[in-house]
Amino acid sequence: MIAAEVGYQDMAMQYFLGGLFVDLADLHSNARDGVHVASAAGVWTALIHGFAGMRDHGGDIFFDPRLPVEWPAMTFRLRVRAQSCVSA
């Protein structure tokens, strides 16, 4: 999240991919024991708060995207206080 925010896009992508593939590629040879929930949360945090740049300032939601160069866009659904939002 911080790497994306401060402009270290290569580092941000490395951290993201490391978390993404910890279970998908069984990087630690222990995926049979279950998923790494903290890693999944890290992937979500990297996507939403890092690359999409979502911030909550006093209850107001803001976006300041820091997408990797190879990503033309990012879209996801979000519900905030019972209101649906779509970010791109």
Tab-separated table of C-alpha atoms in Angstrom:
chain	number	residue	atom	x	y	z
A	1	MET	CA	0.000	0.000	0.000
A	2	ILE	CA	2.692	2.475	1.001
A	3	ALA	CA	4.992	1.453	-1.857
A	4	ALA	CA	2.233	2.274	-4.363
A	5	GLU	CA	1.387	5.542	-2.609
A	6	VAL	CA	4.949	6.860	-2.642
A	7	GLY	CA	5.563	5.831	-6.257
A	8	TYR	CA	7.571	2.612	-5.860
A	9	GLN	CA	5.436	0.779	-8.402
A	10	ASP	CA	7.859	-2.102	-9.017
A	11	MET	CA	8.159	-2.769	-5.280
A	12	ALA	CA	4.379	-2.480	-4.846
A	13	MET	CA	3.841	-5.066	-7.589
A	14	GLN	CA	6.426	-7.429	-6.062
A	15	TYR	CA	4.719	-7.276	-2.660
A	16	PHE	CA	1.299	-7.722	-4.264
A	17	LEU	CA	2.348	-10.738	-6.329
A	18	GLY	CA	4.113	-12.307	-3.347
A	19	GLY	CA	0.917	-12.145	-1.310
A	20	LEU	CA	-1.246	-13.199	-4.237
A	21	PHE	CA	0.728	-16.328	-5.010
A	22	VAL	CA	1.557	-17.489	-1.477
A	23	ASP	CA	-1.366	-19.941	-1.709
A	24	LEU	CA	-2.052	-20.013	-5.460
A	25	ALA	CA	1.494	-21.164	-6.217
A	26	ASP	CA	1.966	-22.793	-2.800
A	27	LEU	CA	5.143	-20.770	-2.220
A	28	HIS	CA	5.727	-22.262	1.247
A	29	SER	CA	4.600	-25.807	0.420
A	30	ASN	CA	1.831	-25.657	3.012
A	31	ALA	CA	-1.312	-24.629	1.108
A	32	ARG	CA	-2.761	-28.072	1.848
A	33	ASP	CA	-3.079	-26.931	5.478
A	34	GLY	CA	-5.408	-24.054	4.532
A	35	VAL	CA	-5.278	-20.558	3.158
A	36	HIS	CA	-3.165	-17.770	4.590
A	37	VAL	CA	-5.921	-15.359	5.624
A	38	ALA	CA	-3.496	-12.560	6.486
A	39	SER	CA	-1.975	-12.851	3.015
A	40	ALA	CA	-5.443	-12.647	1.438
A	41	ALA	CA	-6.123	-9.516	3.500
A	42	GLY	CA	-2.816	-8.072	2.333
A	43	VAL	CA	-3.771	-8.678	-1.297
A	44	TRP	CA	-7.122	-6.908	-0.734
A	45	THR	CA	-5.375	-4.019	1.033
A	46	ALA	CA	-2.834	-3.675	-1.782
A	47	LEU	CA	-5.594	-3.602	-4.398
A	48	ILE	CA	-8.072	-1.281	-2.698
A	49	HIS	CA	-5.922	1.012	-0.582
A	50	GLY	CA	-2.656	0.760	-2.521
A	51	PHE	CA	-3.412	0.597	-6.232
A	52	ALA	CA	-6.942	2.095	-6.151
A	53	GLY	CA	-5.848	4.614	-3.510
A	54	MET	CA	-9.021	4.471	-1.426
A	55	ARG	CA	-8.926	6.610	1.719
A	56	ASP	CA	-11.498	7.495	4.371
A	57	HIS	CA	-11.095	11.056	5.609
A	58	GLY	CA	-13.619	11.809	8.325
A	59	GLY	CA	-16.226	9.546	6.782
A	60	ASP	CA	-15.727	10.833	3.223
A	61	ILE	CA	-14.347	8.257	0.788
A	62	PHE	CA	-11.689	9.426	-1.674
A	63	PHE	CA	-9.721	7.666	-4.415
A	64	ASP	CA	-6.237	8.541	-5.657
A	65	PRO	CA	-5.357	5.609	-7.972
A	66	ARG	CA	-1.750	4.487	-8.343
A	67	LEU	CA	-2.296	1.706	-10.884
A	68	PRO	CA	0.642	-0.208	-12.330
A	69	VAL	CA	1.482	0.991	-15.839
A	70	GLU	CA	0.350	-2.309	-17.373
A	71	TRP	CA	-3.161	-1.988	-15.829
A	72	PRO	CA	-5.385	0.267	-17.958
A	73	ALA	CA	-8.106	0.385	-15.278
A	74	MET	CA	-9.418	-1.243	-12.146
A	75	THR	CA	-13.077	-1.695	-11.283
A	76	PHE	CA	-14.661	-3.067	-8.126
A	77	ARG	CA	-17.917	-2.818	-6.221
A	78	LEU	CA	-17.966	-1.284	-2.792
A	79	ARG	CA	-20.681	-0.743	-0.193
A	80	VAL	CA	-20.148	2.102	2.265
A	81	ARG	CA	-22.774	2.728	4.943
A	82	ALA	CA	-25.450	0.922	2.904
A	83	GLN	CA	-24.667	2.836	-0.309
A	84	SER	CA	-23.278	1.016	-3.340
A	85	CYS	CA	-20.326	2.553	-5.170
A	86	VAL	CA	-18.284	1.502	-8.180
A	87	SER	CA	-14.682	2.593	-8.601
A	88	ALA	CA	-12.710	2.628	-11.831
